[in-house]
Short mmCIF file of C-alpha atoms in Angstrom, two decimals:
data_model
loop_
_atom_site.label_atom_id
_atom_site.label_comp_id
_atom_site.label_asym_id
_atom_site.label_seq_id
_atom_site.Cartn_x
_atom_site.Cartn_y
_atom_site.Cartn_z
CA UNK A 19 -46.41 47.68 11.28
CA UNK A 20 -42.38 48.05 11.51
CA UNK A 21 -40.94 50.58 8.86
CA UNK A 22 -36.93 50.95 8.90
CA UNK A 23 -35.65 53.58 6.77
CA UNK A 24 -32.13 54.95 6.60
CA UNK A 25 -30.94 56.66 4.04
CA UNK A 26 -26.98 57.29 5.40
CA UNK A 27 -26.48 53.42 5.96
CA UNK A 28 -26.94 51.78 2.87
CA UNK A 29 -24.66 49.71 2.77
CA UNK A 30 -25.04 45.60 2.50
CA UNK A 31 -23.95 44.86 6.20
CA UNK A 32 -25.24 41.72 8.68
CA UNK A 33 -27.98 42.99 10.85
CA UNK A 34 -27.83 42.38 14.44
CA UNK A 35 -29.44 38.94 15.96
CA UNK A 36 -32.10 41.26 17.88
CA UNK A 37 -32.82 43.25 15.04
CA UNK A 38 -33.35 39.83 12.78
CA UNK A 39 -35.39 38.76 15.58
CA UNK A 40 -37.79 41.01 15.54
CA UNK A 41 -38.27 41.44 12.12
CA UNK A 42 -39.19 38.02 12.09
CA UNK A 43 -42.17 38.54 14.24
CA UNK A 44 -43.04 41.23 11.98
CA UNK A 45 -42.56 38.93 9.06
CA UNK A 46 -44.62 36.35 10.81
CA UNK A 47 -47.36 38.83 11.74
CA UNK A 48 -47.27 40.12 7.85
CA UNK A 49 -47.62 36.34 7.05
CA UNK A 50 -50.70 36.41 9.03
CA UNK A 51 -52.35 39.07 7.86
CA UNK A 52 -52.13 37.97 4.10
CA UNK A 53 -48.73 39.09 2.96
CA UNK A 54 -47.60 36.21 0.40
CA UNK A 55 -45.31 33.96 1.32
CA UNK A 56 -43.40 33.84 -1.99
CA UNK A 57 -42.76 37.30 -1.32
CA UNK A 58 -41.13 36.83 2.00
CA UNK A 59 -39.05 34.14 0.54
CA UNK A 60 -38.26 35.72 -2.47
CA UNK A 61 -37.22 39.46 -1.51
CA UNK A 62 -37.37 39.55 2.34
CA UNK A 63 -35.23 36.68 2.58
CA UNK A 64 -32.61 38.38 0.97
CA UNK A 65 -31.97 40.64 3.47
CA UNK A 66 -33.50 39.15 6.78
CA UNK A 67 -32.55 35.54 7.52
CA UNK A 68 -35.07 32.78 8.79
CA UNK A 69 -34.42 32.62 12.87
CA UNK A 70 -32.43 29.96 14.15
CA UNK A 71 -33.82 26.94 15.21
CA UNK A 72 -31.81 26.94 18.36
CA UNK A 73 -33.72 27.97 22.26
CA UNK A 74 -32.37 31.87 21.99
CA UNK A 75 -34.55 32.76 19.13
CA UNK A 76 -37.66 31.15 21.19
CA UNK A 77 -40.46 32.76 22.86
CA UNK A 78 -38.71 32.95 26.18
CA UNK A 79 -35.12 32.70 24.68
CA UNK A 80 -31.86 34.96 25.85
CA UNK A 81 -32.45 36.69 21.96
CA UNK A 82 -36.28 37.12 22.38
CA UNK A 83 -35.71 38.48 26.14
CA UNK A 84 -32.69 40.86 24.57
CA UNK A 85 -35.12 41.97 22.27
CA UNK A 86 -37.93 42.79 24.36
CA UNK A 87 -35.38 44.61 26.80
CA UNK A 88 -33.67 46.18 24.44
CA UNK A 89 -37.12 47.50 22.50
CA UNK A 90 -38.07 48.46 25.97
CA UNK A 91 -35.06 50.81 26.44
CA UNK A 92 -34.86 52.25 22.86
CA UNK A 93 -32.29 54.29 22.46
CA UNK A 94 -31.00 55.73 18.46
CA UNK A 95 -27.47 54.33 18.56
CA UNK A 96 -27.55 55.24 14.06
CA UNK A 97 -27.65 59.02 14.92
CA UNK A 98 -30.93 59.05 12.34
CA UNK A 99 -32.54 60.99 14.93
CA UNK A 100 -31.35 63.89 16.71
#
């Protein structure tokens, strides 16, 4: 499960292409495990766009190796936590 929760950004902004990444395989996972469709589309979608069809976003893509790395190395770059 992936919960995000800031409550000093709240602000409409563009997320990151790492960050939409991996909520897609969240989404996907969600998907999986019975989370309706409609509401991915119809609220999610809103907010977290569909990945790219082009070879970053891929299993084995420069995003999806970004990701992992970057996932790997977490480090709070919000200031959320001190």
């Amino acid at each position: 499960m992936l919960v995000y929760i800031d409550r000093k950004r709240t602000s409409p902004s563009t997320p990151r292409k790492e960050y939409v990444y991996r909520m897609n395989r969240g989404i996907e996972d969600a998907v999986k495990c019975g989370m309706p469709e409609a509401y991915v589309e119809n609220v999610m979608r809103g907010y977290i766009p569909a990945d790219d069809e082009d070879e970053d976003s891929k299993e084995g893509g420069k995003m999806a190796e970004f990701a992992k790395d970057q996932a790997a190395k977490f480090r709070d770059e919000s200031g959320v936590l001190e």
